Tab-separated table of C-alpha atoms in Angstrom:
chain	number	residue	atom	x	y	z
A	105	UNK	CA	3.038	-20.280	-4.101
A	106	UNK	CA	3.058	-18.706	-0.564
A	107	UNK	CA	2.565	-15.042	-0.325
A	108	UNK	CA	4.059	-12.405	1.953
A	109	UNK	CA	3.840	-13.555	5.518
A	110	UNK	CA	4.197	-11.532	8.548
A	111	UNK	CA	4.406	-12.186	12.299
A	112	UNK	CA	3.101	-11.816	14.833
A	113	UNK	CA	-0.119	-10.845	13.435
A	114	UNK	CA	-1.071	-8.965	16.527
A	115	UNK	CA	1.267	-7.575	19.289
A	116	UNK	CA	0.228	-5.933	22.444
A	117	UNK	CA	3.199	-4.360	24.363
A	118	UNK	CA	3.656	-1.903	27.250
A	119	UNK	CA	5.166	1.511	26.541
A	120	UNK	CA	8.900	1.541	26.788
A	121	UNK	CA	9.222	-2.174	25.586
A	122	UNK	CA	11.159	-3.151	22.308
A	123	UNK	CA	9.382	-4.948	19.634
A	124	UNK	CA	10.457	-6.714	16.617
A	125	UNK	CA	8.155	-7.451	13.692
A	126	UNK	CA	9.072	-9.968	11.062
A	127	UNK	CA	8.426	-10.083	7.297
A	128	UNK	CA	8.913	-13.109	5.081
A	129	UNK	CA	8.791	-12.183	1.499
A	130	UNK	CA	7.545	-13.952	-1.452
A	131	UNK	CA	10.451	-16.408	-2.496
A	132	UNK	CA	12.739	-14.774	-4.911
A	133	UNK	CA	11.521	-11.239	-4.642
A	134	UNK	CA	14.386	-8.792	-4.679
A	135	UNK	CA	12.717	-5.776	-2.998
A	136	UNK	CA	11.061	-5.570	0.241
A	137	UNK	CA	9.177	-2.792	1.741
A	138	UNK	CA	7.927	-1.482	5.024
A	139	UNK	CA	4.710	0.641	5.490
A	140	UNK	CA	2.700	1.756	8.328
A	141	UNK	CA	-0.977	2.299	8.203
A	142	UNK	CA	-2.891	4.401	10.949
A	143	UNK	CA	-6.567	3.676	11.327
A	144	UNK	CA	-8.614	5.205	8.548
A	145	UNK	CA	-5.463	6.177	6.491
A	146	UNK	CA	-3.592	4.837	3.604
A	147	UNK	CA	-0.324	3.009	4.209
A	148	UNK	CA	2.714	5.347	4.526
A	149	UNK	CA	6.172	4.290	3.527
A	150	UNK	CA	8.908	3.635	5.884
A	151	UNK	CA	11.871	1.888	4.348
A	152	UNK	CA	12.776	-0.543	1.828
A	153	UNK	CA	15.537	-3.064	0.662
A	154	UNK	CA	16.841	-4.501	-2.473
A	155	UNK	CA	18.526	-7.693	-1.664
A	156	UNK	CA	20.252	-7.232	1.751
A	157	UNK	CA	20.898	-3.454	1.124
A	158	UNK	CA	18.625	-0.842	2.638
A	159	UNK	CA	17.993	1.789	-0.119
A	160	UNK	CA	15.886	4.293	1.608
A	161	UNK	CA	14.951	4.930	5.193
A	162	UNK	CA	13.479	8.258	4.682
A	163	UNK	CA	10.107	7.358	6.014
A	164	UNK	CA	11.277	6.025	9.401
A	165	UNK	CA	9.770	8.416	11.892
A	166	UNK	CA	12.966	8.525	14.231
A	167	UNK	CA	15.964	6.638	15.523
A	168	UNK	CA	13.732	4.344	17.673
A	169	UNK	CA	12.940	2.582	14.407
A	170	UNK	CA	15.252	0.473	12.433
A	171	UNK	CA	15.116	-2.595	9.848
A	172	UNK	CA	17.431	-5.058	8.557
A	173	UNK	CA	17.323	-7.764	6.032
A	174	UNK	CA	20.820	-9.434	6.557
A	175	UNK	CA	20.565	-12.318	4.021
A	176	UNK	CA	18.198	-10.802	1.415
A	177	UNK	CA	15.300	-12.636	2.446
A	178	UNK	CA	13.427	-12.138	5.881
A	179	UNK	CA	13.261	-8.685	7.232
A	180	UNK	CA	12.844	-7.652	10.735
A	181	UNK	CA	11.464	-4.154	11.825
A	182	UNK	CA	12.407	-3.027	15.385
A	183	UNK	CA	10.935	-0.359	17.354
A	184	UNK	CA	12.667	0.489	20.550
A	185	UNK	CA	11.311	2.218	23.512
A	186	UNK	CA	7.625	1.987	22.078
A	187	UNK	CA	5.209	4.807	22.612
A	188	UNK	CA	1.483	4.910	22.282
A	189	UNK	CA	1.774	6.752	19.094
A	190	UNK	CA	3.589	3.862	17.484
A	191	UNK	CA	0.058	1.826	17.696
A	192	UNK	CA	-0.809	1.227	14.102
A	193	UNK	CA	-0.885	-1.643	11.390
A	194	UNK	CA	2.715	-2.287	10.113
A	195	UNK	CA	2.514	-3.562	6.573
A	196	UNK	CA	5.412	-5.425	4.420
A	197	UNK	CA	5.387	-5.802	0.813
A	198	UNK	CA	7.663	-7.427	-1.710
A	199	UNK	CA	8.246	-7.214	-5.556
A	200	UNK	CA	10.032	-9.547	-7.777
A	201	UNK	CA	12.125	-6.612	-9.327
A	202	UNK	CA	13.385	-3.444	-7.887
A	203	UNK	CA	11.463	-0.347	-8.140
A	204	UNK	CA	9.179	-0.746	-10.970
A	205	UNK	CA	7.350	-4.074	-10.146
A	206	UNK	CA	4.071	-4.584	-8.371
A	207	UNK	CA	4.191	-4.876	-4.679
A	208	UNK	CA	2.395	-7.585	-2.968
A	209	UNK	CA	1.429	-7.117	0.619
A	210	UNK	CA	1.432	-9.292	3.686
A	211	UNK	CA	-1.511	-9.389	6.206
A	212	UNK	CA	0.106	-6.875	8.393
A	213	UNK	CA	1.049	-6.832	12.038
A	214	UNK	CA	-1.423	-4.939	14.419
A	215	UNK	CA	0.781	-3.235	16.913
A	216	UNK	CA	-1.025	-1.948	20.108
A	217	UNK	CA	1.210	0.022	22.747
A	218	UNK	CA	-0.446	0.450	26.117
B	264	UNK	CA	6.644	15.461	-3.908
B	265	UNK	CA	3.892	13.082	-4.793
B	266	UNK	CA	0.466	13.244	-3.749
B	267	UNK	CA	-2.701	11.187	-4.299
B	268	UNK	CA	-6.154	12.428	-3.435
B	269	UNK	CA	-9.237	10.333	-3.147
B	270	UNK	CA	-11.866	12.930	-2.528
B	271	UNK	CA	-14.680	10.360	-1.584
B	272	UNK	CA	-14.245	9.136	1.941
B	273	UNK	CA	-17.311	7.008	1.921
B	274	UNK	CA	-19.652	5.738	-0.795
B	275	UNK	CA	-22.907	3.643	-0.149
B	276	UNK	CA	-24.743	1.943	-3.143
B	277	UNK	CA	-27.357	-0.744	-3.460
B	278	UNK	CA	-26.443	-3.975	-4.876
B	279	UNK	CA	-26.331	-3.876	-8.796
B	280	UNK	CA	-25.775	-0.158	-8.962
B	281	UNK	CA	-22.663	0.858	-10.889
B	282	UNK	CA	-20.182	3.011	-8.733
B	283	UNK	CA	-17.065	5.023	-9.684
B	284	UNK	CA	-14.257	5.764	-7.164
B	285	UNK	CA	-12.301	8.814	-8.081
B	286	UNK	CA	-8.547	9.213	-7.870
B	287	UNK	CA	-6.381	12.425	-8.703
B	288	UNK	CA	-2.602	12.393	-8.533
B	289	UNK	CA	0.234	14.844	-8.462
B	290	UNK	CA	3.711	14.388	-9.692
B	291	UNK	CA	6.264	16.207	-11.677
B	292	UNK	CA	7.858	13.058	-13.071
B	293	UNK	CA	6.783	11.965	-16.408
B	294	UNK	CA	7.360	8.283	-15.737
B	295	UNK	CA	5.275	6.826	-12.986
B	296	UNK	CA	3.030	3.850	-12.114
B	297	UNK	CA	-0.535	4.022	-10.793
B	298	UNK	CA	-2.221	1.230	-8.653
B	299	UNK	CA	-5.550	0.267	-6.967
B	300	UNK	CA	-5.582	-1.985	-3.995
B	301	UNK	CA	-8.492	-3.356	-2.263
B	302	UNK	CA	-8.634	-3.664	1.649
B	303	UNK	CA	-11.526	-6.092	2.477
B	304	UNK	CA	-12.904	-6.199	6.018
B	305	UNK	CA	-10.460	-8.988	6.754
B	306	UNK	CA	-7.651	-6.378	6.476
B	307	UNK	CA	-5.278	-7.482	3.805
B	308	UNK	CA	-4.182	-5.382	0.886
B	309	UNK	CA	-5.069	-6.991	-2.466
B	310	UNK	CA	-3.494	-5.803	-5.722
B	311	UNK	CA	-6.040	-5.024	-8.252
B	312	UNK	CA	-4.218	-3.179	-11.274
B	313	UNK	CA	-1.041	-1.398	-12.127
B	314	UNK	CA	-0.826	1.178	-15.197
B	315	UNK	CA	2.244	2.957	-16.459
B	316	UNK	CA	2.166	6.653	-17.303
B	317	UNK	CA	2.640	5.939	-21.187
B	318	UNK	CA	-0.349	3.629	-21.553
B	319	UNK	CA	-3.638	5.548	-21.477
B	320	UNK	CA	-5.858	2.860	-22.735
B	321	UNK	CA	-8.693	2.068	-20.525
B	322	UNK	CA	-8.683	-1.375	-18.962
B	323	UNK	CA	-11.725	-3.680	-18.266
B	324	UNK	CA	-11.362	-6.895	-16.118
B	325	UNK	CA	-14.890	-8.425	-15.622
B	326	UNK	CA	-16.927	-6.019	-13.569
B	327	UNK	CA	-13.962	-3.671	-13.089
B	328	UNK	CA	-12.814	-0.966	-15.259
B	329	UNK	CA	-10.187	1.788	-15.088
B	330	UNK	CA	-10.231	5.012	-16.769
B	331	UNK	CA	-6.663	6.753	-17.014
B	332	UNK	CA	-6.500	10.385	-18.137
B	333	UNK	CA	-3.210	12.022	-17.996
B	334	UNK	CA	-4.828	15.554	-19.008
B	335	UNK	CA	-6.728	15.547	-15.755
B	336	UNK	CA	-4.255	13.475	-13.614
B	337	UNK	CA	-6.950	11.088	-12.880
B	338	UNK	CA	-7.099	7.256	-12.591
B	339	UNK	CA	-10.790	6.397	-11.917
B	340	UNK	CA	-12.119	3.068	-11.080
B	341	UNK	CA	-15.627	1.797	-11.949
B	342	UNK	CA	-17.394	-1.292	-10.650
B	343	UNK	CA	-20.308	-2.380	-12.661
B	344	UNK	CA	-23.429	-4.148	-11.280
B	345	UNK	CA	-21.843	-3.897	-7.780
B	346	UNK	CA	-22.187	-6.843	-5.269
B	347	UNK	CA	-21.971	-7.112	-1.578
B	348	UNK	CA	-18.440	-8.606	-1.865
B	349	UNK	CA	-17.216	-5.431	-3.366
B	350	UNK	CA	-17.665	-3.807	0.258
B	351	UNK	CA	-14.166	-2.754	1.126
B	352	UNK	CA	-11.732	0.085	1.271
B	353	UNK	CA	-10.149	0.943	-2.006
B	354	UNK	CA	-6.797	2.723	-2.212
B	355	UNK	CA	-5.203	4.403	-5.235
B	356	UNK	CA	-1.411	4.674	-5.258
B	357	UNK	CA	1.417	6.007	-7.230
B	358	UNK	CA	5.049	5.095	-7.537
B	359	UNK	CA	7.897	6.671	-9.633
B	360	UNK	CA	9.974	4.857	-11.964
B	361	UNK	CA	13.193	6.839	-11.432
B	362	UNK	CA	14.995	9.116	-9.035
B	363	UNK	CA	15.405	8.658	-5.255
B	364	UNK	CA	11.864	8.116	-4.632
B	365	UNK	CA	11.230	5.285	-7.146
B	366	UNK	CA	9.481	2.216	-5.915
B	367	UNK	CA	8.017	3.853	-3.020
B	368	UNK	CA	4.176	3.753	-3.068
B	369	UNK	CA	2.283	6.909	-2.195
B	370	UNK	CA	-1.244	6.049	-1.213
B	371	UNK	CA	-4.398	8.219	-1.050
B	372	UNK	CA	-6.573	8.180	2.002
B	373	UNK	CA	-8.764	5.447	0.618
B	374	UNK	CA	-12.504	5.338	-0.120
B	375	UNK	CA	-14.848	3.034	1.803
B	376	UNK	CA	-17.319	1.389	-0.287
B	377	UNK	CA	-20.546	-0.285	1.044
B	378	UNK	CA	-22.704	-2.246	-0.995
B	379	UNK	CA	-25.997	-3.115	0.509
B	380	UNK	CA	-28.156	-6.023	-0.443
């Protein structure tokens, strides 16, 4: 079956613009996670959902970052008024069951803020 | 808070050598999961293995083996007879099975493995 997909794969934007990153999890997976990975680092947790409910957003850096998963499937991570420090790989993962199951990652969206 | 340390930033070996990637973790919880992921040059993150904290049995899968030792809080990964295709960044990660942090993966910094022909 299809894995986790993310779009766009690459996004170049100018400082101050808003961007929306999309994640389509594996069909039937309850939990969806967002991570951010800086160059040369491991991924860092941003937020996660069980079904449509956002369970934890403690990793979101500031209020310019938000995420939603309105129908419990596709999720969107939005960054408003982008800054150069937002440049990174944004990764989405999904797991079949909440909390204890293996997370499978999508290919990521490489965001570059000029 | 949880922490995962991969002290080896880069390792370089010649094909057919055995190589061990170290992973040390910190957590106060007694129930947790440990993972290894592979990030090949193409950039995706590929799941390799998951172990729970109650299962200290070592695991072998083909050329890959994992050694979990709770006494030293380590979860090391060995590749036997390495191949060029094993060249990648390898990440060790930990997640808790309860509490407010459960489900979130805490990753180490990664180890860059280069296998030369």
